[in-house]
Short mmCIF file of C-alpha atoms in Angstrom, two decimals:
data_model
loop_
_atom_site.label_atom_id
_atom_site.label_comp_id
_atom_site.label_asym_id
_atom_site.label_seq_id
_atom_site.Cartn_x
_atom_site.Cartn_y
_atom_site.Cartn_z
CA MET A 1 0.11 81.11 58.25
CA ASP A 2 -1.53 78.98 55.63
CA THR A 3 0.35 80.81 52.90
CA HIS A 4 3.62 80.36 54.77
CA ARG A 5 2.94 76.68 55.24
CA HIS A 6 2.14 76.22 51.56
CA ASP A 7 5.30 78.04 50.50
CA HIS A 8 7.37 76.07 52.94
CA ASP A 9 5.96 72.77 51.75
CA HIS A 10 6.42 73.82 48.17
CA HIS A 11 10.02 74.65 48.93
CA ASP A 12 10.54 71.21 50.41
CA HIS A 13 8.94 69.69 47.34
CA SER A 14 11.17 71.58 44.94
CA HIS A 15 14.28 71.07 47.01
CA ASP A 16 13.96 67.32 47.13
CA PRO A 17 13.99 66.80 43.37
CA ALA A 18 17.03 69.02 43.18
CA GLY A 19 18.68 66.96 45.86
CA HIS A 20 17.69 63.85 43.97
CA ALA A 21 19.20 65.29 40.81
CA ASN A 22 22.39 66.13 42.68
CA GLY A 23 22.44 62.59 43.96
CA ARG A 24 22.15 61.40 40.40
CA ALA A 25 25.04 63.58 39.44
CA GLY A 26 27.11 62.02 42.19
CA HIS A 27 26.39 58.57 40.84
CA SER A 28 26.45 59.24 37.14
CA HIS A 29 28.90 62.03 36.36
CA ALA A 30 32.06 60.51 34.90
CA PRO A 31 35.31 62.27 35.85
CA ALA A 32 37.15 63.90 32.98
CA SER A 33 40.12 61.55 33.53
CA PHE A 34 38.05 58.62 32.28
CA GLY A 35 37.91 60.05 28.76
CA ARG A 36 41.35 58.57 28.14
CA ALA A 37 40.23 55.23 29.59
CA PHE A 38 37.26 55.15 27.21
CA ALA A 39 39.47 55.99 24.21
CA ILE A 40 42.03 53.30 25.06
CA GLY A 41 39.35 50.72 25.83
CA ILE A 42 37.46 51.35 22.60
CA GLY A 43 40.65 51.22 20.51
CA LEU A 44 42.04 48.03 22.05
CA ASN A 45 38.74 46.17 22.02
CA SER A 46 37.90 47.17 18.45
CA ALA A 47 41.21 45.76 17.21
CA PHE A 48 40.79 42.61 19.28
CA VAL A 49 37.26 41.96 17.96
CA VAL A 50 38.65 41.65 14.43
CA ILE A 51 41.53 39.40 15.53
CA GLU A 52 39.32 37.14 17.65
CA ALA A 53 36.62 36.77 15.00
CA VAL A 54 39.14 35.83 12.29
CA TYR A 55 40.99 33.28 14.42
CA GLY A 56 37.74 31.99 15.92
CA TYR A 57 36.39 31.00 12.53
CA ALA A 58 39.78 29.67 11.45
CA SER A 59 40.16 27.46 14.55
CA GLY A 60 36.54 26.31 14.65
CA SER A 61 36.09 27.59 18.20
CA MET A 62 32.55 28.69 18.99
CA ALA A 63 33.82 30.14 22.26
CA LEU A 64 36.15 32.54 20.41
CA VAL A 65 33.46 33.57 17.92
CA ALA A 66 30.96 34.11 20.73
CA ASP A 67 33.52 36.07 22.70
CA ALA A 68 34.20 38.24 19.65
CA SER A 69 30.49 39.04 19.45
CA HIS A 70 30.51 39.82 23.13
CA ASN A 71 33.51 42.11 22.70
CA LEU A 72 31.75 43.91 19.85
CA SER A 73 28.79 44.59 22.14
CA ASP A 74 31.22 45.98 24.69
CA VAL A 75 32.77 48.33 22.14
CA LEU A 76 29.32 49.71 21.37
CA GLY A 77 28.59 49.88 25.09
CA LEU A 78 31.79 51.83 25.75
CA VAL A 79 30.92 54.27 22.97
CA ALA A 80 27.48 54.79 24.53
CA ALA A 81 28.96 55.22 28.01
CA TRP A 82 31.56 57.73 26.79
CA THR A 83 28.91 59.69 24.90
CA ALA A 84 26.77 59.80 28.03
CA ALA A 85 29.73 60.99 30.11
CA ILE A 86 30.26 63.87 27.68
CA LEU A 87 26.56 64.76 27.62
CA ALA A 88 26.50 64.78 31.43
CA LYS A 89 28.81 67.82 31.36
CA ARG A 90 26.40 69.89 29.29
CA ALA A 91 24.95 72.93 31.03
CA PRO A 92 21.21 72.98 31.84
CA THR A 93 18.87 74.48 29.24
CA PRO A 94 15.30 75.84 29.47
CA ARG A 95 14.08 72.43 28.28
CA PHE A 96 16.51 70.19 30.16
CA THR A 97 16.60 72.11 33.42
CA TYR A 98 18.78 69.54 35.19
CA GLY A 99 21.14 69.24 32.23
CA LEU A 100 21.79 65.86 30.61
CA LYS A 101 23.24 64.06 33.61
CA GLY A 102 20.48 61.46 33.35
CA SER A 103 21.97 60.28 30.05
CA SER A 104 24.60 58.40 32.05
CA ILE A 105 21.86 56.43 33.77
CA LEU A 106 20.29 55.62 30.42
CA ALA A 107 23.69 54.49 29.13
CA ALA A 108 24.09 52.17 32.13
CA LEU A 109 20.64 50.73 31.45
CA PHE A 110 21.51 50.30 27.77
CA ASN A 111 24.76 48.54 28.70
CA ALA A 112 22.96 46.12 31.02
CA VAL A 113 20.29 45.24 28.47
CA PHE A 114 22.80 44.96 25.63
CA LEU A 115 25.05 42.71 27.69
CA LEU A 116 22.16 40.40 28.53
CA VAL A 117 21.22 40.20 24.85
CA ALA A 118 24.82 39.36 23.93
CA VAL A 119 24.96 36.68 26.61
CA GLY A 120 21.72 35.23 25.26
CA ALA A 121 23.32 34.93 21.83
CA ILE A 122 26.37 33.23 23.34
CA ALA A 123 24.21 30.75 25.25
CA TRP A 124 22.17 29.95 22.14
CA GLN A 125 25.27 29.26 20.05
CA ALA A 126 26.89 27.27 22.84
CA ALA A 127 23.82 25.08 23.31
CA TRP A 128 23.72 24.31 19.59
CA ARG A 129 27.44 23.45 19.49
CA LEU A 130 27.09 21.28 22.59
CA PHE A 131 24.89 18.89 20.61
CA ASN A 132 26.77 19.42 17.35
CA PRO A 133 30.47 19.30 18.34
CA GLU A 134 33.16 20.25 15.83
CA PRO A 135 36.97 20.00 15.96
CA VAL A 136 38.66 22.87 17.81
CA ALA A 137 42.28 24.06 17.50
CA GLY A 138 43.23 24.16 21.18
CA VAL A 139 46.53 26.07 20.84
CA THR A 140 45.02 28.85 18.73
CA VAL A 141 42.11 29.15 21.14
CA MET A 142 44.45 29.48 24.12
CA VAL A 143 46.72 32.11 22.54
CA VAL A 144 43.91 34.33 21.25
CA ALA A 145 41.90 34.02 24.47
CA ALA A 146 44.99 34.89 26.53
CA LEU A 147 45.40 38.04 24.45
CA GLY A 148 41.75 38.84 25.10
CA LEU A 149 42.25 38.32 28.82
CA ALA A 150 45.07 40.87 28.78
CA VAL A 151 43.07 43.41 26.74
CA ASN A 152 39.88 43.09 28.77
CA GLY A 153 41.63 42.87 32.11
CA GLY A 154 43.70 45.94 31.33
CA THR A 155 40.65 47.91 30.21
CA ALA A 156 38.76 46.90 33.36
CA TRP A 157 41.68 48.14 35.44
CA LEU A 158 41.39 51.56 33.76
CA PHE A 159 37.81 51.87 35.06
CA ALA A 160 38.30 50.16 38.45
CA SER A 161 38.80 53.34 40.47
CA GLY A 162 35.47 54.84 39.39
CA ARG A 163 33.22 51.79 39.60
CA LYS A 164 31.79 52.59 43.06
CA GLY A 165 30.99 56.27 42.62
CA ASP A 166 29.60 56.35 39.09
CA LEU A 167 26.91 54.08 37.65
CA ASN A 168 28.06 54.71 34.08
CA ILE A 169 31.68 53.80 34.88
CA ARG A 170 30.40 50.78 36.80
CA GLY A 171 28.63 49.58 33.67
CA ALA A 172 31.80 49.91 31.61
CA TYR A 173 33.82 48.17 34.32
CA LEU A 174 31.39 45.24 34.55
CA HIS A 175 31.48 44.85 30.78
CA MET A 176 35.26 44.52 30.82
CA VAL A 177 35.32 42.18 33.82
CA ALA A 178 32.71 39.99 32.14
CA ASP A 179 34.80 39.82 28.97
CA ALA A 180 37.93 39.03 30.99
CA ALA A 181 36.04 36.18 32.68
CA VAL A 182 34.93 34.83 29.31
CA SER A 183 38.50 35.00 27.99
CA ALA A 184 39.85 33.22 31.07
CA GLY A 185 37.28 30.48 30.63
CA VAL A 186 38.21 30.08 26.98
CA VAL A 187 41.90 29.77 27.91
CA VAL A 188 41.05 26.96 30.32
CA ALA A 189 38.82 25.29 27.75
CA GLY A 190 41.57 25.46 25.13
CA LEU A 191 44.09 23.87 27.48
CA VAL A 192 41.79 21.02 28.50
CA ILE A 193 40.75 20.39 24.88
CA LEU A 194 44.42 20.29 23.89
CA LEU A 195 45.23 17.75 26.60
CA THR A 196 42.12 15.56 26.47
CA GLY A 197 40.40 16.13 23.14
CA TRP A 198 37.12 16.98 24.90
CA ILE A 199 35.74 19.35 22.26
CA TRP A 200 32.37 19.49 24.03
CA LEU A 201 34.09 21.51 26.77
CA ASP A 202 34.31 24.56 24.49
CA PRO A 203 30.53 25.24 24.43
CA LEU A 204 30.08 24.02 28.01
CA ILE A 205 32.50 26.64 29.34
CA SER A 206 30.64 29.28 27.32
CA LEU A 207 27.32 28.30 28.93
CA ALA A 208 28.78 28.39 32.44
CA ILE A 209 30.33 31.81 31.95
CA SER A 210 27.12 33.13 30.41
CA ALA A 211 25.29 32.23 33.61
CA LEU A 212 27.89 34.07 35.70
CA ILE A 213 27.60 37.17 33.52
CA VAL A 214 23.81 37.23 33.88
CA TRP A 215 24.17 37.00 37.65
CA GLY A 216 26.69 39.84 37.73
CA THR A 217 24.72 42.10 35.40
CA TRP A 218 21.43 41.84 37.29
CA GLY A 219 22.51 44.41 39.89
CA LEU A 220 23.41 46.97 37.24
CA LEU A 221 20.10 46.43 35.44
CA ARG A 222 18.15 46.76 38.68
CA ASP A 223 19.92 49.93 39.83
CA SER A 224 19.87 51.69 36.46
CA THR A 225 16.20 50.87 35.95
CA ALA A 226 15.32 52.17 39.41
CA MET A 227 17.30 55.38 38.91
CA SER A 228 15.82 56.01 35.47
CA LEU A 229 12.37 55.78 37.09
CA SER A 230 13.44 58.12 39.93
CA ALA A 231 12.91 55.42 42.54
CA VAL A 232 13.85 56.02 46.16
CA PRO A 233 17.52 55.04 46.56
CA ARG A 234 18.20 51.86 48.49
CA GLY A 235 18.95 52.51 52.15
CA ILE A 236 16.59 55.48 52.45
CA ASP A 237 13.35 55.09 54.43
CA PRO A 238 10.68 57.44 52.99
CA ALA A 239 8.59 57.15 56.15
CA ALA A 240 11.54 58.22 58.29
CA VAL A 241 12.25 61.19 56.01
CA ARG A 242 8.60 62.23 56.14
CA GLY A 243 8.56 61.91 59.92
CA TYR A 244 11.67 64.08 60.22
CA LEU A 245 10.24 66.81 57.99
CA GLU A 246 6.93 66.84 59.86
CA GLN A 247 8.80 67.52 63.09
CA CYS A 248 10.52 70.60 61.67
CA PRO A 249 9.27 73.92 63.15
CA GLY A 250 6.63 75.61 60.99
CA VAL A 251 5.73 72.46 59.04
CA THR A 252 2.20 71.13 59.61
CA GLN A 253 1.99 68.65 56.76
CA VAL A 254 4.28 67.07 54.17
CA HIS A 255 2.85 66.15 50.80
CA ASP A 256 4.30 64.98 47.48
CA LEU A 257 7.58 63.89 49.03
CA HIS A 258 10.22 63.16 46.38
#
């Protein structure tokens, strides 16, 4: 009886990690159809980074230059997310017995941290320009930012369908939405600057959008960190699970519940 109980408990112990791994797969395995979305997103954003950086310096707009830096971080983030999606399809090996599905979680964590770093750089530059205003070419800012809004909004749309079922896709989606928000803010700033001459609005809009991005990224950082540490998923009560298992016939004690 003791042997049976030990085997049964051991089975529960080994089954739970597997279930947890399967749960990870459900949240982190990118569908094959998103490979095309990654390719298009990387291509469009890479081209736009060059265009935005050149016109940003030419027009004197810190918002455009900062947005170009932000877009560059997103290109690198998309590359990391796509790489993780490919690795997640690898078959398990004697060393990586669950395969490499966890790489998608690491990519989501990387995206969140990288985005926060990029936002920090934007905020720093915006704060400096706020106290050291320089002339800004409003029309150029509006046109380039509008192009960025189309590129980022379109790329976000490519990932929209997978944002709820895959943490990696969610990270890519949030990156694109954040960039679209920045571009929209820059368009508004360019219009107001053109009409009023308020050049201080350029860095002020950048600071406001940076705060919104930090707020939106916090959830991704929290979830990806928790999953990388194998934390209990939100909405699951460990005590309730333990109580249910202890009531199962033949089980006298539950230990090392995962």
